[in-house]
Amino acid sequence: MNLNIAPQEQILDELRMIDAYLNITCSEQIEEVAQRGNDLAVHIARSGKLLADAKYHLNHKMKDEVFDVLKQAGKESRTSTTAINQIIKSLCKEEQYLVDWSERVNRTATHQLDWCRTLISKAKEEMKYSSNYQNQGF
């Protein structure tokens, strides 16, 4: 099975690019909001894939580290389960960082897309009220 998992460096580069886009303030001009909404939909899809890839790398690293840590802990019978878990977490900190950042980027893009929808709905309502106001002869 070919999963086409992005390498960690590519995940990091793409997250930087998407994050830079998410840190740009959008005006309330409806054309810009609509374009941003289209861009955000793409970023949501891509960041979701990056999140899955980051989780793949984390799980792979954790599997490898668990075996190594358990082998070492077996030699030292006094190692607690909590200590083993903390050791594994510390050994997988870079992979966990990519997972955390991917989740944040995906969540932020989703919230921004919701904001775009809100602005578009607001503009539609304003156009409707403006049209009604004009039709009444004011």
Short mmCIF file of N, CA, C and O in Angstrom, two decimals:
data_model
loop_
_atom_site.label_atom_id
_atom_site.label_comp_id
_atom_site.label_asym_id
_atom_site.label_seq_id
_atom_site.Cartn_x
_atom_site.Cartn_y
_atom_site.Cartn_z
N MET A 1 0.84 -1.18 0.00
CA MET A 1 0.00 0.00 0.00
C MET A 1 0.89 1.25 0.00
O MET A 1 1.75 1.39 0.85
N ASN A 2 0.68 2.12 -0.97
CA ASN A 2 1.45 3.36 -1.07
C ASN A 2 0.64 4.49 -0.42
O ASN A 2 -0.36 4.94 -0.97
N LEU A 3 1.09 4.92 0.75
CA LEU A 3 0.35 5.93 1.50
C LEU A 3 0.72 7.36 1.11
O LEU A 3 0.02 8.29 1.48
N ASN A 4 1.83 7.54 0.40
CA ASN A 4 2.27 8.87 -0.01
C ASN A 4 2.37 9.83 1.18
O ASN A 4 1.79 10.92 1.17
N ILE A 5 3.10 9.41 2.19
CA ILE A 5 3.30 10.20 3.41
C ILE A 5 4.37 11.26 3.14
O ILE A 5 5.47 10.94 2.70
N ALA A 6 4.03 12.51 3.44
CA ALA A 6 5.00 13.60 3.27
C ALA A 6 6.10 13.47 4.31
O ALA A 6 5.83 13.16 5.47
N PRO A 7 7.35 13.73 3.91
CA PRO A 7 8.44 13.72 4.88
C PRO A 7 8.25 14.85 5.90
O PRO A 7 7.60 15.85 5.62
N GLN A 8 8.84 14.68 7.07
CA GLN A 8 8.66 15.68 8.13
C GLN A 8 9.11 17.07 7.71
O GLN A 8 8.46 18.06 8.06
N GLU A 9 10.18 17.17 6.96
CA GLU A 9 10.67 18.49 6.54
C GLU A 9 9.66 19.17 5.62
O GLU A 9 9.44 20.37 5.70
N GLN A 10 9.02 18.40 4.75
CA GLN A 10 7.99 18.95 3.86
C GLN A 10 6.78 19.40 4.67
O GLN A 10 6.19 20.45 4.39
N ILE A 11 6.39 18.61 5.66
CA ILE A 11 5.27 18.99 6.54
C ILE A 11 5.58 20.33 7.19
O ILE A 11 4.75 21.25 7.19
N LEU A 12 6.78 20.46 7.73
CA LEU A 12 7.19 21.69 8.38
C LEU A 12 7.16 22.87 7.42
O LEU A 12 6.62 23.94 7.75
N ASP A 13 7.68 22.70 6.22
CA ASP A 13 7.69 23.78 5.22
C ASP A 13 6.27 24.20 4.84
O ASP A 13 5.97 25.39 4.76
N GLU A 14 5.40 23.23 4.61
CA GLU A 14 4.03 23.56 4.22
C GLU A 14 3.26 24.22 5.36
O GLU A 14 2.46 25.13 5.14
N LEU A 15 3.50 23.76 6.59
CA LEU A 15 2.84 24.39 7.73
C LEU A 15 3.29 25.84 7.88
O LEU A 15 2.47 26.71 8.20
N ARG A 16 4.55 26.11 7.63
CA ARG A 16 5.04 27.50 7.68
C ARG A 16 4.31 28.36 6.65
O ARG A 16 3.91 29.48 6.94
N MET A 17 4.16 27.83 5.43
CA MET A 17 3.51 28.57 4.36
C MET A 17 2.03 28.84 4.70
O MET A 17 1.56 29.97 4.58
N ILE A 18 1.33 27.80 5.14
CA ILE A 18 -0.09 27.97 5.48
C ILE A 18 -0.24 28.91 6.67
O ILE A 18 -1.11 29.79 6.68
N ASP A 19 0.62 28.76 7.66
CA ASP A 19 0.55 29.61 8.85
C ASP A 19 0.79 31.07 8.49
O ASP A 19 0.11 31.96 9.01
N ALA A 20 1.71 31.33 7.58
CA ALA A 20 1.95 32.71 7.14
C ALA A 20 0.68 33.29 6.49
O ALA A 20 0.32 34.45 6.74
N TYR A 21 0.00 32.49 5.68
CA TYR A 21 -1.24 32.94 5.05
C TYR A 21 -2.30 33.23 6.11
O TYR A 21 -3.04 34.21 6.02
N LEU A 22 -2.40 32.36 7.12
CA LEU A 22 -3.41 32.52 8.16
C LEU A 22 -3.17 33.76 9.01
O LEU A 22 -4.10 34.26 9.66
N ASN A 23 -1.95 34.27 9.00
CA ASN A 23 -1.63 35.45 9.81
C ASN A 23 -1.81 36.75 9.04
O ASN A 23 -1.46 37.82 9.54
N ILE A 24 -2.37 36.68 7.84
CA ILE A 24 -2.69 37.88 7.06
C ILE A 24 -4.12 38.29 7.41
O ILE A 24 -5.03 37.45 7.40
N THR A 25 -4.32 39.56 7.69
CA THR A 25 -5.64 40.06 8.01
C THR A 25 -6.40 40.33 6.72
O THR A 25 -5.87 40.96 5.80
N CYS A 26 -7.61 39.86 6.67
CA CYS A 26 -8.47 40.03 5.49
C CYS A 26 -9.36 41.24 5.70
O CYS A 26 -9.83 41.51 6.81
N SER A 27 -9.60 41.99 4.62
CA SER A 27 -10.55 43.10 4.71
C SER A 27 -11.97 42.54 4.68
O SER A 27 -12.16 41.32 4.57
N GLU A 28 -12.95 43.40 4.74
CA GLU A 28 -14.34 42.95 4.64
C GLU A 28 -14.89 43.15 3.23
O GLU A 28 -16.10 43.07 3.04
N GLN A 29 -14.02 43.40 2.26
CA GLN A 29 -14.45 43.49 0.87
C GLN A 29 -14.90 42.10 0.43
O GLN A 29 -14.12 41.14 0.51
N ILE A 30 -16.13 42.00 -0.05
CA ILE A 30 -16.73 40.69 -0.30
C ILE A 30 -15.95 39.87 -1.31
O ILE A 30 -15.85 38.64 -1.17
N GLU A 31 -15.36 40.51 -2.32
CA GLU A 31 -14.57 39.77 -3.30
C GLU A 31 -13.34 39.13 -2.65
O GLU A 31 -13.00 37.99 -2.92
N GLU A 32 -12.69 39.91 -1.80
CA GLU A 32 -11.51 39.39 -1.10
C GLU A 32 -11.90 38.28 -0.12
O GLU A 32 -11.20 37.27 -0.01
N VAL A 33 -13.02 38.46 0.55
CA VAL A 33 -13.50 37.44 1.50
C VAL A 33 -13.82 36.14 0.76
O VAL A 33 -13.46 35.05 1.22
N ALA A 34 -14.48 36.25 -0.39
CA ALA A 34 -14.83 35.06 -1.17
C ALA A 34 -13.56 34.34 -1.64
O ALA A 34 -13.46 33.11 -1.57
N GLN A 35 -12.57 35.12 -2.12
CA GLN A 35 -11.31 34.51 -2.56
C GLN A 35 -10.59 33.85 -1.38
O GLN A 35 -10.07 32.75 -1.51
N ARG A 36 -10.61 34.53 -0.25
CA ARG A 36 -9.96 33.95 0.93
C ARG A 36 -10.66 32.66 1.35
O ARG A 36 -10.02 31.69 1.73
N GLY A 37 -11.97 32.65 1.27
CA GLY A 37 -12.72 31.44 1.60
C GLY A 37 -12.31 30.28 0.71
O GLY A 37 -12.13 29.15 1.18
N ASN A 38 -12.14 30.55 -0.59
CA ASN A 38 -11.69 29.50 -1.51
C ASN A 38 -10.29 29.01 -1.13
O ASN A 38 -10.03 27.81 -1.12
N ASP A 39 -9.40 29.95 -0.83
CA ASP A 39 -8.04 29.58 -0.44
C ASP A 39 -8.03 28.78 0.87
O ASP A 39 -7.30 27.80 1.02
N LEU A 40 -8.87 29.21 1.81
CA LEU A 40 -8.93 28.53 3.10
C LEU A 40 -9.42 27.09 2.96
O LEU A 40 -8.93 26.19 3.64
N ALA A 41 -10.38 26.87 2.06
CA ALA A 41 -10.87 25.51 1.85
C ALA A 41 -9.74 24.60 1.40
O ALA A 41 -9.63 23.45 1.86
N VAL A 42 -8.87 25.11 0.53
CA VAL A 42 -7.72 24.33 0.07
C VAL A 42 -6.76 24.09 1.23
O VAL A 42 -6.25 22.98 1.43
N HIS A 43 -6.51 25.13 2.02
CA HIS A 43 -5.59 24.99 3.16
C HIS A 43 -6.13 24.03 4.21
O HIS A 43 -5.36 23.30 4.85
N ILE A 44 -7.44 24.00 4.39
CA ILE A 44 -8.03 23.06 5.35
C ILE A 44 -7.80 21.63 4.88
O ILE A 44 -7.39 20.77 5.67
N ALA A 45 -8.04 21.40 3.61
CA ALA A 45 -7.82 20.06 3.08
C ALA A 45 -6.35 19.65 3.20
O ALA A 45 -6.04 18.54 3.65
N ARG A 46 -5.46 20.55 2.82
CA ARG A 46 -4.04 20.21 2.86
C ARG A 46 -3.55 20.03 4.30
O ARG A 46 -2.78 19.11 4.60
N SER A 47 -3.97 20.91 5.20
CA SER A 47 -3.50 20.79 6.58
C SER A 47 -4.07 19.53 7.24
O SER A 47 -3.42 18.94 8.11
N GLY A 48 -5.24 19.09 6.81
CA GLY A 48 -5.78 17.82 7.30
C GLY A 48 -4.90 16.66 6.87
O GLY A 48 -4.63 15.74 7.66
N LYS A 49 -4.43 16.69 5.63
CA LYS A 49 -3.51 15.65 5.15
C LYS A 49 -2.18 15.73 5.89
O LYS A 49 -1.61 14.71 6.28
N LEU A 50 -1.69 16.94 6.10
CA LEU A 50 -0.43 17.10 6.83
C LEU A 50 -0.57 16.59 8.26
O LEU A 50 0.37 15.99 8.81
N LEU A 51 -1.73 16.80 8.86
CA LEU A 51 -1.98 16.29 10.21
C LEU A 51 -1.92 14.77 10.22
O LEU A 51 -1.29 14.17 11.09
N ALA A 52 -2.56 14.16 9.26
CA ALA A 52 -2.52 12.69 9.18
C ALA A 52 -1.09 12.20 8.98
O ALA A 52 -0.67 11.22 9.61
N ASP A 53 -0.33 12.88 8.13
CA ASP A 53 1.07 12.50 7.90
C ASP A 53 1.90 12.67 9.16
O ASP A 53 2.74 11.83 9.49
N ALA A 54 1.67 13.78 9.87
CA ALA A 54 2.42 14.02 11.11
C ALA A 54 2.10 12.94 12.15
O ALA A 54 2.99 12.47 12.86
N LYS A 55 0.84 12.55 12.23
CA LYS A 55 0.46 11.48 13.16
C LYS A 55 1.11 10.16 12.76
O LYS A 55 1.50 9.37 13.62
N TYR A 56 1.22 9.91 11.47
CA TYR A 56 1.89 8.70 10.98
C TYR A 56 3.34 8.68 11.48
O TYR A 56 3.81 7.67 11.99
N HIS A 57 4.04 9.82 11.32
CA HIS A 57 5.43 9.90 11.77
C HIS A 57 5.53 9.73 13.29
O HIS A 57 6.44 9.05 13.78
N LEU A 58 4.60 10.33 14.01
CA LEU A 58 4.60 10.21 15.48
C LEU A 58 4.39 8.75 15.88
O LEU A 58 5.13 8.22 16.72
N ASN A 59 3.42 8.11 15.29
CA ASN A 59 3.15 6.71 15.64
C ASN A 59 4.32 5.81 15.29
O ASN A 59 4.66 4.89 16.05
N HIS A 60 4.94 6.06 14.17
CA HIS A 60 6.10 5.27 13.75
C HIS A 60 7.25 5.45 14.76
O HIS A 60 7.87 4.47 15.20
N LYS A 61 7.51 6.68 15.13
CA LYS A 61 8.60 6.97 16.08
C LYS A 61 8.28 6.37 17.44
O LYS A 61 9.15 5.79 18.09
N MET A 62 7.03 6.52 17.87
CA MET A 62 6.65 5.98 19.18
C MET A 62 6.83 4.46 19.20
O MET A 62 7.31 3.91 20.18
N LYS A 63 6.44 3.80 18.14
CA LYS A 63 6.58 2.34 18.07
C LYS A 63 8.05 1.95 18.24
O LYS A 63 8.40 1.10 19.05
N ASP A 64 8.91 2.61 17.49
CA ASP A 64 10.34 2.31 17.57
C ASP A 64 10.89 2.61 18.96
O ASP A 64 11.64 1.81 19.53
N GLU A 65 10.50 3.76 19.51
CA GLU A 65 11.02 4.16 20.81
C GLU A 65 10.48 3.27 21.93
O GLU A 65 11.19 2.99 22.89
N VAL A 66 9.23 2.84 21.83
CA VAL A 66 8.65 1.98 22.87
C VAL A 66 9.47 0.71 23.00
O VAL A 66 9.82 0.29 24.10
N PHE A 67 9.79 0.10 21.87
CA PHE A 67 10.57 -1.14 21.92
C PHE A 67 11.94 -0.90 22.55
O PHE A 67 12.38 -1.67 23.40
N ASP A 68 12.60 0.18 22.16
CA ASP A 68 13.91 0.47 22.71
C ASP A 68 13.84 0.76 24.21
O ASP A 68 14.65 0.27 24.99
N VAL A 69 12.86 1.57 24.62
CA VAL A 69 12.73 1.95 26.03
C VAL A 69 12.35 0.73 26.87
O VAL A 69 12.88 0.52 27.96
N LEU A 70 11.43 -0.09 26.35
CA LEU A 70 11.03 -1.29 27.10
C LEU A 70 12.20 -2.26 27.26
O LEU A 70 12.36 -2.89 28.30
N LYS A 71 12.99 -2.38 26.22
CA LYS A 71 14.17 -3.25 26.28
C LYS A 71 15.12 -2.76 27.38
O LYS A 71 15.61 -3.54 28.19
N GLN A 72 15.34 -1.44 27.39
CA GLN A 72 16.23 -0.84 28.40
C GLN A 72 15.61 -0.96 29.80
O GLN A 72 16.30 -1.27 30.77
N ALA A 73 14.29 -0.71 29.89
CA ALA A 73 13.61 -0.77 31.19
C ALA A 73 13.61 -2.19 31.74
O ALA A 73 13.63 -2.38 32.96
N GLY A 74 13.56 -3.16 30.84
CA GLY A 74 13.61 -4.55 31.29
C GLY A 74 14.90 -4.86 32.01
O GLY A 74 14.93 -5.68 32.93
N LYS A 75 15.96 -4.19 31.61
CA LYS A 75 17.25 -4.38 32.28
C LYS A 75 17.27 -3.71 33.65
O LYS A 75 17.99 -4.12 34.53
N GLU A 76 16.47 -2.66 33.77
CA GLU A 76 16.38 -1.92 35.04
C GLU A 76 14.96 -2.10 35.57
O GLU A 76 14.09 -1.30 35.28
N SER A 77 14.72 -3.08 36.34
CA SER A 77 13.37 -3.46 36.76
C SER A 77 12.66 -2.41 37.62
O SER A 77 11.49 -2.56 37.90
N ARG A 78 13.34 -1.35 38.00
CA ARG A 78 12.71 -0.35 38.86
C ARG A 78 12.04 0.78 38.08
O ARG A 78 11.48 1.69 38.68
N THR A 79 12.04 0.76 36.77
CA THR A 79 11.46 1.83 35.97
C THR A 79 9.93 1.72 35.97
O THR A 79 9.39 0.68 35.63
N SER A 80 9.25 2.81 36.34
CA SER A 80 7.78 2.80 36.41
C SER A 80 7.18 3.04 35.03
O SER A 80 7.83 3.56 34.12
N THR A 81 5.92 2.71 34.89
CA THR A 81 5.19 2.93 33.64
C THR A 81 5.12 4.42 33.31
O THR A 81 5.27 4.81 32.15
N THR A 82 4.89 5.23 34.32
CA THR A 82 4.83 6.68 34.11
C THR A 82 6.17 7.20 33.59
O THR A 82 6.20 8.01 32.66
N ALA A 83 7.25 6.73 34.16
CA ALA A 83 8.57 7.16 33.71
C ALA A 83 8.82 6.72 32.27
O ALA A 83 9.35 7.49 31.47
N ILE A 84 8.41 5.52 31.95
CA ILE A 84 8.59 5.02 30.58
C ILE A 84 7.80 5.89 29.60
O ILE A 84 8.31 6.29 28.55
N ASN A 85 6.55 6.22 29.94
CA ASN A 85 5.73 7.07 29.08
C ASN A 85 6.35 8.45 28.88
O ASN A 85 6.35 8.99 27.77
N GLN A 86 6.90 9.01 29.95
CA GLN A 86 7.54 10.33 29.85
C GLN A 86 8.80 10.28 28.98
O GLN A 86 9.07 11.20 28.20
N ILE A 87 9.53 9.21 29.11
CA ILE A 87 10.73 9.04 28.28
C ILE A 87 10.34 8.98 26.81
O ILE A 87 10.93 9.64 25.96
N ILE A 88 9.32 8.19 26.51
CA ILE A 88 8.87 8.05 25.12
C ILE A 88 8.37 9.39 24.58
O ILE A 88 8.70 9.77 23.46
N LYS A 89 7.59 10.11 25.38
CA LYS A 89 7.10 11.42 24.94
C LYS A 89 8.26 12.37 24.64
O LYS A 89 8.24 13.10 23.66
N SER A 90 9.27 12.35 25.48
CA SER A 90 10.41 13.25 25.27
C SER A 90 11.20 12.86 24.02
O SER A 90 11.73 13.71 23.32
N LEU A 91 11.25 11.57 23.73
CA LEU A 91 11.96 11.11 22.54
C LEU A 91 11.20 11.43 21.25
O LEU A 91 11.78 11.45 20.18
N CYS A 92 9.90 11.68 21.37
CA CYS A 92 9.04 11.95 20.20
C CYS A 92 8.58 13.40 20.15
O CYS A 92 7.59 13.72 19.51
N LYS A 93 9.32 14.29 20.80
CA LYS A 93 8.84 15.68 20.92
C LYS A 93 8.72 16.40 19.58
O LYS A 93 7.80 17.18 19.38
N GLU A 94 9.62 16.15 18.65
CA GLU A 94 9.53 16.81 17.35
C GLU A 94 8.33 16.33 16.55
O GLU A 94 7.63 17.14 15.93
N GLU A 95 8.07 15.05 16.58
CA GLU A 95 6.91 14.50 15.89
C GLU A 95 5.61 15.01 16.53
O GLU A 95 4.66 15.35 15.82
N GLN A 96 5.59 15.09 17.86
CA GLN A 96 4.41 15.61 18.55
C GLN A 96 4.19 17.08 18.22
O GLN A 96 3.05 17.53 18.07
N TYR A 97 5.27 17.83 18.09
CA TYR A 97 5.17 19.24 17.72
C TYR A 97 4.50 19.39 16.36
O TYR A 97 3.62 20.24 16.18
N LEU A 98 4.89 18.56 15.38
CA LEU A 98 4.27 18.62 14.06
C LEU A 98 2.77 18.28 14.14
O LEU A 98 1.96 18.91 13.45
N VAL A 99 2.42 17.31 14.95
CA VAL A 99 1.01 16.97 15.13
C VAL A 99 0.26 18.15 15.73
O VAL A 99 -0.80 18.56 15.24
N ASP A 100 0.81 18.72 16.80
CA ASP A 100 0.15 19.85 17.47
C ASP A 100 -0.01 21.05 16.53
O ASP A 100 -1.07 21.68 16.48
N TRP A 101 1.04 21.37 15.80
CA TRP A 101 0.99 22.53 14.89
C TRP A 101 0.03 22.26 13.74
O TRP A 101 -0.74 23.15 13.35
N SER A 102 0.03 21.05 13.21
CA SER A 102 -0.91 20.70 12.13
C SER A 102 -2.35 20.87 12.60
O SER A 102 -3.20 21.39 11.87
N GLU A 103 -2.62 20.42 13.81
CA GLU A 103 -3.98 20.56 14.36
C GLU A 103 -4.35 22.03 14.51
O GLU A 103 -5.46 22.44 14.18
N ARG A 104 -3.41 22.85 15.01
CA ARG A 104 -3.69 24.27 15.20
C ARG A 104 -3.93 24.97 13.88
O ARG A 104 -4.87 25.76 13.74
N VAL A 105 -3.11 24.68 12.88
CA VAL A 105 -3.26 25.30 11.57
C VAL A 105 -4.61 24.91 10.97
O VAL A 105 -5.35 25.75 10.45
N ASN A 106 -4.95 23.63 11.05
CA ASN A 106 -6.22 23.15 10.50
C ASN A 106 -7.40 23.82 11.21
O ASN A 106 -8.35 24.27 10.57
N ARG A 107 -7.33 23.91 12.52
CA ARG A 107 -8.41 24.52 13.31
C ARG A 107 -8.54 26.01 13.00
O ARG A 107 -9.64 26.53 12.85
N THR A 108 -7.39 26.70 12.89
CA THR A 108 -7.40 28.13 12.61
C THR A 108 -8.00 28.40 11.23
O THR A 108 -8.82 29.31 11.06
N ALA A 109 -7.61 27.62 10.24
CA ALA A 109 -8.16 27.78 8.89
C ALA A 109 -9.67 27.55 8.90
O ALA A 109 -10.42 28.27 8.24
N THR A 110 -10.11 26.55 9.64
CA THR A 110 -11.54 26.26 9.73
C THR A 110 -12.30 27.43 10.36
O THR A 110 -13.36 27.84 9.86
N HIS A 111 -11.76 28.00 11.43
CA HIS A 111 -12.40 29.15 12.07
C HIS A 111 -12.43 30.36 11.14
O HIS A 111 -13.42 31.10 11.09
N GLN A 112 -11.34 30.57 10.41
CA GLN A 112 -11.32 31.69 9.48
C GLN A 112 -12.32 31.50 8.34
O GLN A 112 -12.95 32.47 7.90
N LEU A 113 -12.49 30.27 7.89
CA LEU A 113 -13.49 30.01 6.85
C LEU A 113 -14.89 30.30 7.39
O LEU A 113 -15.73 30.86 6.69
N ASP A 114 -15.14 29.93 8.63
CA ASP A 114 -16.43 30.25 9.26
C ASP A 114 -16.64 31.77 9.30
O ASP A 114 -17.75 32.26 9.06
N TRP A 115 -15.59 32.51 9.60
CA TRP A 115 -15.67 33.98 9.63
C TRP A 115 -15.98 34.52 8.24
O TRP A 115 -16.81 35.43 8.09
N CYS A 116 -15.37 33.95 7.21
CA CYS A 116 -15.66 34.36 5.83
C CYS A 116 -17.14 34.14 5.52
O CYS A 116 -17.79 35.00 4.91
N ARG A 117 -17.66 32.99 5.91
CA ARG A 117 -19.09 32.71 5.68
C ARG A 117 -19.97 33.73 6.39
O ARG A 117 -20.98 34.18 5.86
N THR A 118 -19.58 34.10 7.61
CA THR A 118 -20.33 35.09 8.36
C THR A 118 -20.33 36.43 7.63
O THR A 118 -21.37 37.09 7.51
N LEU A 119 -19.17 36.85 7.13
CA LEU A 119 -19.08 38.13 6.41
C LEU A 119 -19.90 38.11 5.12
O LEU A 119 -20.55 39.10 4.77
N ILE A 120 -19.89 36.98 4.42
CA ILE A 120 -20.68 36.85 3.19
C ILE A 120 -22.18 36.91 3.52
O ILE A 120 -22.95 37.58 2.83
N SER A 121 -22.58 36.23 4.58
CA SER A 121 -23.99 36.28 5.00
C SER A 121 -24.39 37.69 5.38
O SER A 121 -25.49 38.15 5.04
N LYS A 122 -23.51 38.38 6.08
CA LYS A 122 -23.78 39.77 6.46
C LYS A 122 -23.96 40.64 5.23
O LYS A 122 -24.89 41.45 5.15
N ALA A 123 -23.09 40.47 4.25
CA ALA A 123 -23.17 41.26 3.02
C ALA A 123 -24.48 40.96 2.27
O ALA A 123 -25.12 41.88 1.74
N LYS A 124 -24.89 39.70 2.25
CA LYS A 124 -26.15 39.34 1.59
C LYS A 124 -27.34 40.02 2.28
O LYS A 124 -28.24 40.53 1.63
N GLU A 125 -27.34 39.99 3.61
CA GLU A 125 -28.42 40.64 4.36
C GLU A 125 -28.43 42.15 4.12
O GLU A 125 -29.50 42.74 3.95
N GLU A 126 -27.26 42.77 4.09
CA GLU A 126 -27.19 44.20 3.83
C GLU A 126 -27.72 44.53 2.43
O GLU A 126 -28.41 45.53 2.25
N MET A 127 -27.40 43.68 1.45
CA MET A 127 -27.90 43.90 0.09
C MET A 127 -29.42 43.74 0.05
O MET A 127 -30.12 44.50 -0.61
N LYS A 128 -29.94 42.77 0.79
CA LYS A 128 -31.38 42.54 0.82
C LYS A 128 -32.10 43.73 1.45
O LYS A 128 -33.09 44.23 0.89
N TYR A 129 -31.57 44.24 2.57
CA TYR A 129 -32.21 45.38 3.22
C TYR A 129 -32.08 46.63 2.38
O TYR A 129 -33.01 47.42 2.29
N SER A 130 -30.95 46.80 1.74
CA SER A 130 -30.75 47.94 0.86
C SER A 130 -31.72 47.90 -0.31
O SER A 130 -32.31 48.91 -0.68
N SER A 131 -31.93 46.72 -0.88
CA SER A 131 -32.86 46.55 -1.99
C SER A 131 -34.29 46.83 -1.55
O SER A 131 -35.03 47.51 -2.24
N ASN A 132 -34.68 46.32 -0.39
CA ASN A 132 -36.01 46.58 0.14
C ASN A 132 -36.22 48.06 0.41
O ASN A 132 -37.29 48.60 0.16
N TYR A 133 -35.20 48.70 0.93
CA TYR A 133 -35.27 50.11 1.26
C TYR A 133 -35.47 50.94 -0.01
O TYR A 133 -36.30 51.84 -0.06
N GLN A 134 -34.76 50.59 -1.08
CA GLN A 134 -34.85 51.31 -2.34
C GLN A 134 -36.21 51.05 -3.00
O GLN A 134 -36.77 51.93 -3.65
N ASN A 135 -36.74 49.86 -2.88
CA ASN A 135 -38.02 49.51 -3.50
C ASN A 135 -39.19 50.22 -2.83
O ASN A 135 -40.24 50.34 -3.41
N GLN A 136 -38.99 50.69 -1.61
CA GLN A 136 -40.05 51.40 -0.89
C GLN A 136 -40.05 52.88 -1.23
O GLN A 136 -40.87 53.63 -0.71
N GLY A 137 -39.16 53.32 -2.07
CA GLY A 137 -39.16 54.69 -2.53
C GLY A 137 -38.49 55.68 -1.62
O GLY A 137 -38.74 56.88 -1.69
N PHE A 138 -37.65 55.22 -0.76
CA PHE A 138 -36.96 56.16 0.15
C PHE A 138 -35.73 56.70 -0.46
O PHE A 138 -34.95 56.28 -1.11
#
